[in-house]
Coordinates of N, CA and C and ligand atoms in Angstrom, one line a residue:
M187 N -113.7 -160.2 -156.5 CA -114.9 -160.0 -157.4 C -114.5 -159.5 -158.7
K188 N -115.0 -160.2 -159.8 CA -114.6 -159.7 -161.2 C -115.4 -158.5 -161.5
R189 N -114.6 -157.4 -161.9 CA -115.3 -156.2 -162.3 C -115.9 -156.3 -163.7
R190 N -117.2 -155.9 -163.8 CA -117.9 -156.0 -165.1 C -117.4 -154.8 -166.0
K191 N -117.2 -155.1 -167.2 CA -116.8 -154.0 -168.1 C -118.0 -153.1 -168.5
L192 N -117.6 -151.8 -168.7 CA -118.6 -150.8 -169.0 C -118.1 -149.9 -170.1
V193 N -119.0 -149.6 -171.0 CA -118.7 -148.6 -172.0 C -119.8 -147.5 -172.0
A194 N -119.4 -146.3 -171.9 CA -120.3 -145.2 -171.8 C -120.0 -144.2 -173.0
G195 N -121.1 -143.8 -173.6 CA -121.0 -142.9 -174.8 C -121.5 -141.5 -174.4
N196 N -120.7 -140.5 -174.5 CA -121.1 -139.1 -174.2 C -121.3 -138.4 -175.5
W197 N -122.6 -138.2 -175.8 CA -122.9 -137.5 -177.1 C -122.6 -136.0 -177.0
K198 N -122.4 -135.5 -175.8 CA -122.2 -134.0 -175.6 C -123.4 -133.2 -176.2
M199 N -123.2 -132.0 -176.8 CA -124.3 -131.3 -177.3 C -124.5 -131.5 -178.8
N200 N -124.7 -132.8 -179.1 CA -124.9 -133.2 -180.5 C -126.1 -134.0 -180.6
M201 N -126.6 -134.2 -181.9 CA -127.7 -135.1 -182.3 C -129.0 -134.3 -182.2
A202 N -129.6 -134.2 -183.4 CA -131.0 -133.7 -183.4 C -131.9 -134.9 -183.1
P203 N -133.2 -134.7 -182.7 CA -134.1 -135.8 -182.4 C -134.1 -136.9 -183.4
S204 N -134.2 -136.4 -184.7 CA -134.3 -137.4 -185.8 C -133.0 -138.3 -185.9
E205 N -131.9 -137.7 -185.7 CA -130.6 -138.4 -185.7 C -130.5 -139.4 -184.5
A206 N -131.0 -138.9 -183.4 CA -130.9 -139.7 -182.2 C -131.8 -141.0 -182.3
K207 N -133.0 -140.8 -183.0 CA -133.9 -141.9 -183.1 C -133.3 -142.9 -184.1
S208 N -132.7 -142.4 -185.2 CA -132.1 -143.3 -186.2 C -131.0 -144.1 -185.6
Y209 N -130.2 -143.4 -184.8 CA -129.1 -144.1 -184.0 C -129.7 -145.2 -183.2
A210 N -130.7 -144.9 -182.4 CA -131.3 -145.9 -181.5 C -131.9 -147.1 -182.3
S211 N -132.4 -146.8 -183.5 CA -133.0 -147.9 -184.2 C -131.9 -148.9 -184.8
K212 N -130.7 -148.3 -185.1 CA -129.6 -149.2 -185.6 C -128.9 -149.9 -184.5
Y213 N -128.7 -149.2 -183.4 CA -127.7 -149.6 -182.4 C -127.9 -151.0 -181.8
P214 N -129.1 -151.3 -181.3 CA -129.3 -152.6 -180.7 C -129.0 -153.8 -181.6
R215 N -129.3 -153.6 -182.9 CA -129.0 -154.6 -183.9 C -127.5 -154.9 -184.1
L216 N -126.7 -153.9 -183.7 CA -125.3 -154.1 -183.9 C -124.6 -154.9 -182.8
L217 N -125.4 -155.2 -181.8 CA -124.8 -155.9 -180.6 C -125.6 -157.1 -180.3
K218 N -124.9 -158.0 -179.7 CA -125.6 -159.2 -179.1 C -126.3 -158.8 -177.8
R219 N -127.5 -159.2 -177.6 CA -128.2 -158.8 -176.4 C -127.5 -159.2 -175.1
D220 N -126.8 -160.4 -175.2 CA -126.3 -161.0 -173.9 C -124.9 -160.6 -173.7
M221 N -124.4 -159.5 -174.3 CA -123.1 -159.0 -174.1 C -122.7 -158.8 -172.6
E222 N -121.5 -159.3 -172.3 CA -121.1 -159.1 -170.9 C -120.5 -157.7 -170.7
V223 N -121.1 -156.7 -171.3 CA -120.6 -155.4 -171.1 C -121.8 -154.5 -170.9
N224 N -121.7 -153.6 -169.9 CA -122.8 -152.7 -169.7 C -122.5 -151.5 -170.6
I225 N -123.6 -151.0 -171.2 CA -123.5 -149.8 -172.1 C -124.5 -148.7 -171.6
I226 N -123.9 -147.5 -171.5 CA -124.8 -146.4 -171.1 C -124.5 -145.3 -172.1
I227 N -125.6 -144.7 -172.6 CA -125.4 -143.5 -173.5 C -125.9 -142.3 -172.8
F228 N -125.1 -141.2 -172.9 CA -125.4 -139.9 -172.3 C -125.8 -138.9 -173.4
P229 N -127.0 -138.8 -173.7 CA -127.4 -137.8 -174.7 C -127.7 -136.4 -174.0
Q230 N -128.0 -135.4 -174.8 CA -128.4 -134.1 -174.2 C -129.7 -134.4 -173.4
S231 N -129.9 -133.8 -172.2 CA -131.0 -134.1 -171.4 C -132.3 -134.0 -172.1
I232 N -132.4 -133.0 -173.0 CA -133.7 -132.7 -173.7 C -134.1 -134.0 -174.6
L233 N -133.1 -134.8 -174.9 CA -133.4 -136.0 -175.8 C -133.9 -137.2 -174.9
L234 N -133.6 -137.1 -173.6 CA -133.9 -138.3 -172.8 C -135.3 -138.8 -172.9
P235 N -136.3 -138.0 -172.8 CA -137.7 -138.5 -172.8 C -138.0 -139.2 -174.2
I236 N -137.4 -138.7 -175.2 CA -137.6 -139.4 -176.6 C -136.9 -140.7 -176.6
L237 N -135.7 -140.7 -176.1 CA -134.9 -141.9 -176.2 C -135.2 -143.1 -175.3
I238 N -135.9 -142.7 -174.2 CA -136.3 -143.8 -173.2 C -137.1 -144.9 -174.0
D239 N -138.0 -144.5 -174.8 CA -138.9 -145.4 -175.5 C -138.0 -146.1 -176.6
E240 N -137.2 -145.3 -177.3 CA -136.4 -145.9 -178.4 C -135.4 -147.0 -177.9
F241 N -134.9 -146.8 -176.7 CA -133.9 -147.8 -176.3 C -134.5 -148.9 -175.3
K242 N -135.8 -148.8 -175.2 CA -136.5 -149.8 -174.3 C -136.2 -151.2 -174.8
N243 N -135.9 -152.1 -173.8 CA -135.6 -153.5 -174.1 C -134.4 -153.7 -175.0
S244 N -133.5 -152.7 -175.1 CA -132.3 -152.8 -175.9 C -131.1 -153.3 -175.1
G245 N -131.3 -153.2 -173.8 CA -130.2 -153.6 -172.9 C -129.2 -152.4 -172.7
I246 N -129.5 -151.3 -173.4 CA -128.7 -150.1 -173.3 C -129.3 -149.1 -172.3
K247 N -128.5 -148.6 -171.4 CA -129.1 -147.7 -170.4 C -128.8 -146.2 -170.9
L248 N -129.6 -145.3 -170.3 CA -129.4 -143.9 -170.6 C -129.0 -143.2 -169.4
G249 N -128.1 -142.2 -169.6 CA -127.7 -141.4 -168.4 C -127.8 -139.9 -168.8
S250 N -127.6 -139.1 -167.7 CA -127.6 -137.6 -168.0 C -126.2 -137.1 -167.9
Q251 N -125.9 -136.1 -168.8 CA -124.6 -135.5 -168.8 C -124.2 -134.6 -167.6
N252 N -125.3 -134.2 -166.9 CA -125.1 -133.3 -165.8 C -126.4 -133.2 -165.0
C253 N -126.3 -132.6 -163.8 CA -127.5 -132.3 -163.1 C -127.1 -131.2 -162.0
H254 N -128.2 -130.6 -161.4 CA -127.9 -129.7 -160.3 C -127.8 -130.5 -159.0
W255 N -127.2 -129.8 -158.0 CA -127.1 -130.6 -156.7 C -128.4 -130.4 -155.9
E256 N -129.3 -129.5 -156.2 CA -130.5 -129.4 -155.5 C -131.6 -130.2 -156.3
L257 N -132.6 -130.7 -155.5 CA -133.6 -131.5 -156.2 C -134.4 -130.7 -157.2
Q258 N -134.7 -129.5 -156.9 CA -135.5 -128.6 -157.8 C -135.4 -127.2 -157.2
G259 N -135.9 -126.2 -158.0 CA -135.9 -124.9 -157.4 C -135.6 -123.8 -158.5
A260 N -135.3 -122.6 -158.0 CA -135.0 -121.5 -158.9 C -133.6 -121.6 -159.5
F261 N -133.4 -122.4 -160.4 CA -132.1 -122.6 -161.0 C -132.3 -122.7 -162.6
T262 N -132.6 -121.6 -163.1 CA -132.9 -121.5 -164.6 C -131.9 -122.2 -165.4
G263 N -132.4 -123.0 -166.3 CA -131.5 -123.7 -167.3 C -130.8 -124.9 -166.8
E264 N -131.0 -125.3 -165.5 CA -130.4 -126.5 -165.0 C -131.3 -127.7 -165.1
T265 N -130.7 -128.9 -164.9 CA -131.4 -130.2 -165.0 C -131.6 -130.7 -163.5
S266 N -132.9 -130.9 -163.2 CA -133.2 -131.4 -161.9 C -132.9 -132.9 -161.7
P267 N -132.1 -133.3 -160.7 CA -131.8 -134.7 -160.5 C -133.1 -135.5 -160.2
Q268 N -134.0 -134.8 -159.5 CA -135.3 -135.4 -159.2 C -136.1 -135.8 -160.4
T269 N -136.1 -134.9 -161.4 CA -136.8 -135.2 -162.6 C -136.2 -136.3 -163.4
L270 N -134.8 -136.4 -163.3 CA -134.1 -137.5 -164.0 C -134.6 -138.8 -163.3
K271 N -134.6 -138.8 -162.0 CA -135.0 -140.0 -161.3 C -136.4 -140.4 -161.7
Q272 N -137.3 -139.4 -161.8 CA -138.7 -139.8 -162.1 C -138.8 -140.3 -163.5
L273 N -137.9 -139.9 -164.4 CA -137.9 -140.5 -165.8 C -137.3 -141.9 -165.8
G274 N -136.7 -142.3 -164.7 CA -136.1 -143.7 -164.6 C -134.6 -143.7 -165.0
I275 N -134.0 -142.5 -165.0 CA -132.6 -142.4 -165.3 C -131.8 -142.8 -164.1
E276 N -130.8 -143.7 -164.2 CA -130.0 -144.2 -163.1 C -128.7 -143.6 -163.0
Y277 N -128.1 -143.0 -164.1 CA -126.7 -142.6 -164.1 C -126.6 -141.1 -164.5
C278 N -125.6 -140.5 -163.9 CA -125.3 -139.1 -164.2 C -123.8 -138.8 -164.2
L279 N -123.3 -138.2 -165.2 CA -121.9 -137.7 -165.2 C -121.8 -136.6 -164.2
V280 N -120.7 -136.5 -163.4 CA -120.5 -135.3 -162.6 C -119.0 -134.9 -162.8
G281 N -118.7 -133.6 -162.8 CA -117.4 -133.1 -163.0 C -116.7 -133.4 -164.3
H282 N -117.5 -133.6 -165.3 CA -116.9 -133.8 -166.7 C -116.0 -132.6 -166.9
S283 N -114.9 -132.8 -167.6 CA -113.9 -131.8 -167.8 C -114.5 -130.6 -168.5
E284 N -115.4 -130.8 -169.4 CA -116.1 -129.6 -170.1 C -116.9 -128.8 -169.1
R285 N -117.5 -129.5 -168.1 CA -118.2 -128.7 -167.1 C -117.2 -128.0 -166.2
R286 N -116.1 -128.7 -165.8 CA -115.2 -128.0 -164.9 C -114.5 -126.8 -165.6
H287 N -114.0 -127.1 -166.9 CA -113.1 -126.1 -167.5 C -113.9 -125.0 -168.3
T288 N -115.0 -125.4 -168.9 CA -115.8 -124.4 -169.7 C -116.8 -123.7 -168.8
F289 N -117.4 -124.4 -167.9 CA -118.6 -123.8 -167.1 C -118.2 -123.6 -165.6
G290 N -117.0 -123.9 -165.3 CA -116.5 -123.5 -163.9 C -117.0 -124.4 -162.8
E291 N -117.4 -125.6 -163.1 CA -117.9 -126.5 -162.0 C -116.7 -126.8 -161.1
T292 N -116.9 -126.6 -159.8 CA -115.9 -126.7 -158.8 C -115.9 -128.1 -158.2
N293 N -114.8 -128.5 -157.5 CA -114.7 -129.7 -156.8 C -115.9 -129.8 -155.7
V294 N -116.2 -128.7 -155.1 CA -117.2 -128.7 -154.1 C -118.6 -129.0 -154.7
Q295 N -118.8 -128.4 -155.8 CA -120.1 -128.6 -156.5 C -120.2 -130.1 -157.0
T296 N -119.1 -130.6 -157.4 CA -119.1 -132.1 -157.8 C -119.5 -132.9 -156.7
G297 N -118.9 -132.6 -155.5 CA -119.2 -133.4 -154.3 C -120.7 -133.3 -153.9
M298 N -121.3 -132.1 -154.1 CA -122.7 -131.9 -153.7 C -123.6 -132.7 -154.7
K299 N -123.2 -132.8 -155.9 CA -124.0 -133.5 -156.9 C -123.9 -135.0 -156.6
V300 N -122.8 -135.5 -156.2 CA -122.6 -136.9 -155.8 C -123.6 -137.2 -154.6
R301 N -123.5 -136.3 -153.6 CA -124.4 -136.5 -152.4 C -125.9 -136.6 -152.8
T302 N -126.3 -135.7 -153.7 CA -127.7 -135.7 -154.1 C -128.1 -136.9 -154.9
L303 N -127.2 -137.3 -155.8 CA -127.5 -138.5 -156.6 C -127.6 -139.7 -155.7
H304 N -126.7 -139.8 -154.8 CA -126.8 -141.0 -153.8 C -128.1 -140.9 -153.0
Q305 N -128.5 -139.7 -152.6 CA -129.8 -139.6 -151.8 C -130.9 -140.2 -152.7
L306 N -130.8 -139.9 -154.0 CA -131.9 -140.4 -154.9 C -131.7 -141.8 -155.3
G307 N -130.7 -142.5 -154.9 CA -130.4 -143.9 -155.3 C -129.9 -144.0 -156.7
M308 N -129.3 -142.9 -157.2 CA -128.7 -142.9 -158.6 C -127.2 -143.1 -158.5
T309 N -126.6 -143.4 -159.6 CA -125.1 -143.7 -159.6 C -124.4 -142.5 -160.4
P310 N -123.5 -141.8 -159.6 CA -122.7 -140.8 -160.3 C -121.5 -141.4 -161.0
I311 N -121.2 -140.9 -162.2 CA -119.9 -141.3 -162.8 C -119.0 -140.1 -162.6
I312 N -118.1 -140.2 -161.8 CA -117.2 -139.1 -161.3 C -116.0 -138.9 -162.3
C313 N -116.0 -137.8 -163.0 CA -114.9 -137.6 -164.0 C -113.8 -136.8 -163.3
V314 N -112.6 -137.4 -163.4 CA -111.4 -136.7 -162.8 C -110.3 -136.7 -163.9
G315 N -109.4 -135.8 -163.7 CA -108.3 -135.8 -164.7 C -107.5 -134.5 -164.6
E316 N -106.2 -134.6 -165.0 CA -105.3 -133.4 -164.9 C -105.2 -132.7 -166.2
T317 N -104.8 -131.4 -166.1 CA -104.5 -130.7 -167.3 C -103.1 -131.0 -167.8
V318 N -102.7 -130.5 -169.0 CA -101.4 -130.8 -169.4 C -100.4 -130.1 -168.5
G319 N -100.7 -128.9 -168.1 CA -99.7 -128.2 -167.2 C -99.5 -128.9 -165.9
E320 N -100.6 -129.4 -165.3 CA -100.6 -130.1 -164.0 C -99.7 -131.4 -164.2
R321 N -99.9 -132.1 -165.3 CA -99.1 -133.3 -165.6 C -97.6 -132.9 -165.7
E322 N -97.3 -131.8 -166.5 CA -95.9 -131.4 -166.7 C -95.3 -131.0 -165.3
R323 N -96.1 -130.4 -164.4 CA -95.5 -130.0 -163.1 C -95.5 -131.2 -162.1
G324 N -95.8 -132.4 -162.6 CA -95.8 -133.6 -161.7 C -96.9 -133.6 -160.7
Q325 N -98.0 -132.9 -161.0 CA -99.1 -132.8 -160.0 C -100.3 -133.8 -160.2
T326 N -100.1 -134.7 -161.2 CA -101.2 -135.6 -161.5 C -101.9 -136.3 -160.3
E327 N -101.0 -137.0 -159.5 CA -101.6 -137.7 -158.4 C -102.3 -136.8 -157.4
D328 N -101.7 -135.7 -157.1 CA -102.4 -134.8 -156.2 C -103.7 -134.3 -156.7
I329 N -103.8 -134.0 -158.0 CA -105.0 -133.5 -158.6 C -106.1 -134.6 -158.5
L330 N -105.7 -135.9 -158.8 CA -106.7 -137.0 -158.8 C -107.2 -137.2 -157.4
R331 N -106.3 -137.2 -156.4 CA -106.7 -137.4 -155.0 C -107.6 -136.3 -154.6
T332 N -107.3 -135.1 -154.9 CA -108.1 -133.9 -154.5 C -109.5 -134.0 -155.1
Q333 N -109.5 -134.4 -156.4 CA -110.8 -134.5 -157.0 C -111.7 -135.6 -156.4
I334 N -111.0 -136.7 -156.1 CA -111.8 -137.9 -155.5 C -112.2 -137.5 -154.1
D335 N -111.3 -136.9 -153.3 CA -111.7 -136.5 -152.0 C -112.9 -135.6 -152.0
S336 N -112.9 -134.6 -152.8 CA -114.1 -133.7 -152.9 C -115.3 -134.4 -153.3
A337 N -115.2 -135.2 -154.4 CA -116.4 -135.9 -154.9 C -117.0 -136.8 -153.9
L338 N -116.2 -137.4 -153.0 CA -116.7 -138.4 -152.1 C -117.0 -137.8 -150.7
K339 N -116.8 -136.5 -150.5 CA -116.9 -135.8 -149.2 C -118.2 -136.2 -148.5
D340 N -119.3 -136.1 -149.2 CA -120.6 -136.5 -148.5 C -121.3 -137.6 -149.2
A341 N -120.5 -138.5 -149.9 CA -121.0 -139.6 -150.6 C -121.5 -140.6 -149.6
D342 N -122.5 -141.4 -150.0 CA -122.9 -142.5 -149.2 C -122.0 -143.7 -149.4
P343 N -121.2 -144.2 -148.4 CA -120.3 -145.2 -148.7 C -120.9 -146.6 -149.1
K344 N -122.2 -146.7 -148.8 CA -122.9 -147.9 -149.2 C -123.4 -147.9 -150.6
K345 N -123.4 -146.7 -151.3 CA -123.9 -146.6 -152.6 C -122.8 -146.7 -153.7
T346 N -123.2 -147.0 -154.9 CA -122.2 -147.2 -156.0 C -121.7 -145.9 -156.5
I347 N -120.4 -145.9 -156.9 CA -119.9 -144.8 -157.7 C -119.2 -145.5 -158.9
I348 N -119.0 -144.7 -159.9 CA -118.1 -145.1 -161.1 C -117.2 -144.0 -161.2
V349 N -115.9 -144.3 -161.5 CA -115.0 -143.2 -161.7 C -114.5 -143.2 -163.2
A350 N -114.3 -142.1 -163.8 CA -113.8 -142.0 -165.2 C -112.5 -141.1 -165.1
Y351 N -111.4 -141.8 -165.4 CA -110.1 -141.0 -165.5 C -110.1 -140.4 -166.9
E352 N -110.2 -139.1 -167.0 CA -110.2 -138.4 -168.3 C -109.2 -137.3 -168.3
P353 N -107.9 -137.6 -168.7 CA -106.9 -136.5 -168.7 C -107.4 -135.4 -169.6
V354 N -107.4 -134.1 -169.2 CA -108.0 -133.0 -169.9 C -107.4 -132.9 -171.3
W355 N -106.0 -133.1 -171.4 CA -105.3 -133.0 -172.6 C -105.6 -134.1 -173.6
A356 N -106.4 -135.1 -173.2 CA -106.7 -136.2 -174.2 C -108.2 -136.1 -174.7
I357 N -109.0 -135.2 -174.1 CA -110.4 -135.1 -174.4 C -110.6 -134.3 -175.7
G358 N -111.1 -135.0 -176.7 CA -111.5 -134.3 -177.9 C -110.3 -133.8 -178.7
T359 N -109.1 -134.3 -178.4 CA -107.9 -133.8 -179.0 C -107.3 -134.7 -180.0
G360 N -107.7 -136.0 -179.9 CA -107.1 -137.0 -180.8 C -105.8 -137.6 -180.1
R361 N -105.4 -137.0 -179.0 CA -104.2 -137.4 -178.3 C -104.5 -138.3 -177.1
V362 N -104.6 -139.6 -177.4 CA -105.0 -140.6 -176.4 C -103.8 -140.9 -175.5
A363 N -104.1 -141.1 -174.2 CA -103.1 -141.5 -173.2 C -102.5 -142.8 -173.6
T364 N -101.2 -143.0 -173.5 CA -100.6 -144.3 -173.7 C -101.1 -145.3 -172.7
P365 N -101.1 -146.6 -173.0 CA -101.6 -147.5 -172.0 C -100.8 -147.4 -170.7
D366 N -99.5 -147.1 -170.8 CA -98.6 -146.9 -169.6 C -99.1 -145.7 -168.7
I367 N -99.4 -144.6 -169.4 CA -99.8 -143.4 -168.6 C -101.2 -143.7 -168.0
A368 N -102.1 -144.3 -168.8 CA -103.5 -144.5 -168.3 C -103.4 -145.5 -167.2
Q369 N -102.7 -146.6 -167.3 CA -102.6 -147.6 -166.3 C -102.1 -147.1 -165.0
K370 N -101.0 -146.2 -165.1 CA -100.4 -145.6 -163.9 C -101.5 -144.8 -163.1
A371 N -102.2 -144.0 -163.9 CA -103.2 -143.1 -163.2 C -104.4 -144.0 -162.6
H372 N -104.8 -145.0 -163.4 CA -105.8 -145.9 -162.9 C -105.4 -146.7 -161.6
A373 N -104.1 -147.0 -161.6 CA -103.6 -147.7 -160.4 C -103.6 -146.8 -159.2
V374 N -103.2 -145.5 -159.4 CA -103.2 -144.5 -158.3 C -104.7 -144.4 -157.8
L375 N -105.6 -144.3 -158.7 CA -107.0 -144.2 -158.3 C -107.5 -145.4 -157.6
R376 N -107.1 -146.6 -158.1 CA -107.6 -147.9 -157.5 C -107.1 -147.9 -156.1
E377 N -105.8 -147.6 -155.9 CA -105.2 -147.7 -154.6 C -105.9 -146.7 -153.6
Y378 N -106.1 -145.5 -154.1 CA -106.8 -144.5 -153.3 C -108.2 -144.9 -152.9
L379 N -108.9 -145.5 -153.9 CA -110.3 -145.9 -153.6 C -110.2 -147.1 -152.6
K380 N -109.2 -147.9 -152.8 CA -109.1 -149.1 -151.9 C -109.0 -148.6 -150.4
Q381 N -108.2 -147.6 -150.2 CA -108.1 -147.0 -148.8 C -109.4 -146.7 -148.3
R382 N -110.4 -146.5 -149.1 CA -111.8 -146.1 -148.7 C -112.7 -147.4 -148.8
G383 N -112.1 -148.5 -149.0 CA -112.9 -149.8 -149.1 C -113.7 -149.8 -150.4
L384 N -113.2 -149.1 -151.4 CA -113.9 -149.0 -152.7 C -113.1 -149.6 -153.8
Q385 N -112.3 -150.7 -153.5 CA -111.4 -151.2 -154.5 C -112.0 -151.9 -155.7
N386 N -113.3 -152.2 -155.6 CA -114.0 -152.9 -156.7 C -114.8 -151.8 -157.6
T387 N -114.5 -150.6 -157.4 CA -115.1 -149.5 -158.2 C -114.7 -149.7 -159.7
T388 N -115.7 -149.5 -160.5 CA -115.4 -149.5 -162.0 C -114.7 -148.2 -162.3
I389 N -113.5 -148.3 -163.0 CA -112.8 -147.1 -163.4 C -112.6 -147.1 -164.9
L390 N -113.2 -146.1 -165.5 CA -113.2 -146.0 -167.0 C -112.0 -145.1 -167.4
Y391 N -111.6 -145.3 -168.6 CA -110.6 -144.4 -169.2 C -111.4 -143.6 -170.3
G392 N -111.2 -142.3 -170.3 CA -111.8 -141.4 -171.4 C -110.8 -140.5 -172.0
G393 N -110.9 -140.2 -173.3 CA -110.0 -139.3 -173.9 C -109.5 -139.8 -175.3
S394 N -110.2 -139.4 -176.3 CA -109.9 -139.8 -177.7 C -109.9 -141.3 -177.9
V395 N -110.8 -142.0 -177.3 CA -110.9 -143.5 -177.5 C -111.5 -143.7 -178.9
K396 N -110.9 -144.7 -179.6 CA -111.3 -145.0 -180.9 C -111.2 -146.6 -181.1
P397 N -111.8 -147.2 -182.0 CA -111.7 -148.6 -182.2 C -110.2 -149.1 -182.2
D398 N -109.3 -148.3 -182.8 CA -108.0 -148.7 -183.0 C -107.1 -148.6 -181.7
N399 N -107.6 -148.0 -180.7 CA -106.7 -147.9 -179.5 C -107.4 -148.6 -178.2
V400 N -108.6 -149.2 -178.5 CA -109.3 -149.9 -177.4 C -108.6 -151.1 -176.8
A401 N -108.1 -152.0 -177.7 CA -107.6 -153.3 -177.3 C -106.4 -153.1 -176.4
T402 N -105.5 -152.3 -176.7 CA -104.3 -152.2 -175.8 C -104.7 -151.5 -174.4
L403 N -105.6 -150.6 -174.5 CA -106.0 -149.9 -173.2 C -106.8 -150.9 -172.3
V404 N -107.7 -151.6 -172.9 CA -108.5 -152.5 -172.1 C -107.8 -153.7 -171.5
S405 N -106.6 -154.0 -172.1 CA -105.8 -155.1 -171.5 C -105.1 -154.6 -170.2
C406 N -105.1 -153.3 -169.9 CA -104.4 -152.9 -168.7 C -105.3 -153.3 -167.5
P407 N -104.6 -153.8 -166.4 CA -105.3 -154.4 -165.3 C -106.3 -153.6 -164.6
D408 N -106.1 -152.2 -164.6 CA -107.0 -151.4 -163.8 C -108.0 -150.6 -164.7
I409 N -108.1 -150.9 -166.0 CA -109.0 -150.2 -166.9 C -110.2 -151.1 -167.1
D410 N -111.4 -150.6 -166.7 CA -112.6 -151.5 -166.7 C -113.5 -151.1 -167.9
G411 N -113.1 -150.2 -168.7 CA -114.0 -149.8 -169.8 C -113.7 -148.3 -170.2
F412 N -114.6 -147.7 -170.9 CA -114.3 -146.4 -171.5 C -115.5 -145.5 -171.4
L413 N -115.1 -144.2 -171.3 CA -116.1 -143.1 -171.5 C -115.7 -142.5 -172.9
V414 N -116.6 -142.6 -173.8 CA -116.2 -142.3 -175.2 C -117.0 -141.0 -175.7
G415 N -116.4 -140.0 -176.2 CA -117.0 -138.8 -176.6 C -117.3 -138.9 -178.1
G416 N -116.4 -138.3 -178.9 CA -116.6 -138.2 -180.4 C -117.0 -139.5 -181.0
A417 N -116.2 -140.6 -180.7 CA -116.5 -141.8 -181.4 C -117.8 -142.5 -181.0
S418 N -118.5 -141.9 -180.0 CA -119.8 -142.6 -179.7 C -120.9 -142.0 -180.6
L419 N -120.6 -141.0 -181.4 CA -121.6 -140.4 -182.3 C -121.9 -141.2 -183.5
E420 N -121.0 -142.1 -183.8 CA -121.3 -143.0 -185.0 C -121.6 -144.4 -184.4
P421 N -122.9 -144.9 -184.7 CA -123.3 -146.1 -184.1 C -122.3 -147.3 -184.4
E422 N -121.8 -147.4 -185.6 CA -121.0 -148.5 -186.0 C -119.7 -148.4 -185.2
E423 N -119.1 -147.2 -185.1 CA -117.9 -147.1 -184.4 C -118.0 -147.4 -182.9
F424 N -119.1 -146.9 -182.3 CA -119.3 -147.1 -180.9 C -119.6 -148.6 -180.6
A425 N -120.4 -149.3 -181.5 CA -120.6 -150.7 -181.3 C -119.3 -151.5 -181.4
N426 N -118.4 -151.0 -182.3 CA -117.1 -151.7 -182.4 C -116.3 -151.6 -181.1
I427 N -116.4 -150.4 -180.5 CA -115.6 -150.2 -179.3 C -116.2 -151.1 -178.2
C428 N -117.5 -151.2 -178.2 CA -118.2 -152.1 -177.2 C -117.8 -153.5 -177.4
L429 N -117.7 -154.0 -178.6 CA -117.4 -155.4 -178.9 C -115.9 -155.6 -178.6
L430 N -115.0 -154.7 -179.0 CA -113.6 -154.9 -178.7 C -113.4 -154.9 -177.2
T431 N -114.1 -154.1 -176.5 CA -114.0 -154.1 -175.0 C -114.4 -155.4 -174.4
L432 N -115.5 -155.9 -174.9 CA -116.0 -157.2 -174.5 C -115.0 -158.4 -174.8
N433 N -114.5 -158.3 -176.0 CA -113.7 -159.5 -176.4 C -112.3 -159.4 -175.9
A434 N -111.8 -158.3 -175.4 CA -110.5 -158.2 -174.9 C -110.3 -159.1 -173.7
S435 N -109.2 -159.8 -173.6 CA -108.9 -160.7 -172.5 C -108.2 -159.8 -171.4
R436 N -108.5 -160.1 -170.2 CA -107.9 -159.4 -169.1 C -107.9 -160.2 -167.8
Ligands
PEP172 C1 -115.6 -137.2 -173.3 O1 -116.4 -136.4 -173.7 O2 -115.7 -137.6 -172.1 C2 -114.5 -137.7 -174.1 C3 -113.6 -138.5 -173.6 O3 -114.4 -137.2 -175.4 P1 -113.5 -137.7 -176.6 O4 -113.7 -139.3 -176.6 O5 -114.1 -137.1 -177.8 O6 -112.1 -137.4 -176.3

């Protein structure tokens, strides 16, 4: 089965409502409607209700950057996955490196979020990746396997997952992984997912992706698209990344 390409834009904690609306008004015009690439934008949760209308009929989906593992309750400041579902949101990032390393999200919590998202019929985008120290100590494969094991501990094997390989040292640093490094990590993940019958899982690369490094990365056999942070904030730049991903032969 041919894996469809996917480009996801993580706006992180950026964009005022007016900027987000202006982005949405430009963006669909920058792309052909029938593009063979799926596009998902992850704004701050507070912007989701505004953007649902703005992106309606654009072919672009919206996702949440995070959610709690419980459906609702006394969890001040958290985002309820049930509310996301009621808003019509289908995708949610889990285990993003900024959640893991700045806010202390654990492998166990990532697994609980995947379980809850699957119960709701939503698709988790599971972010995994090693720190520079782990890479230097030769622990990359072990870290990736442990993160996948925990994330899938209570996952529903019949439901979809998406995986994003995001080496921590490449996120927001301008230091993109070489195609060789990225492909090797993706091949490890593909093989590991295959052992679970999940060989057709979409695996994205993330970490300082820009229009000038997309073409070589997307030509790697196990890279199915990108999770883009900084470069997704400029509609022209992000549209360019989407077009380059679509046009790349693989
Ligand atoms: C990200 O936030 O997931 C990311 C990859 O960021 P950047 O593209 O800015 O490195």
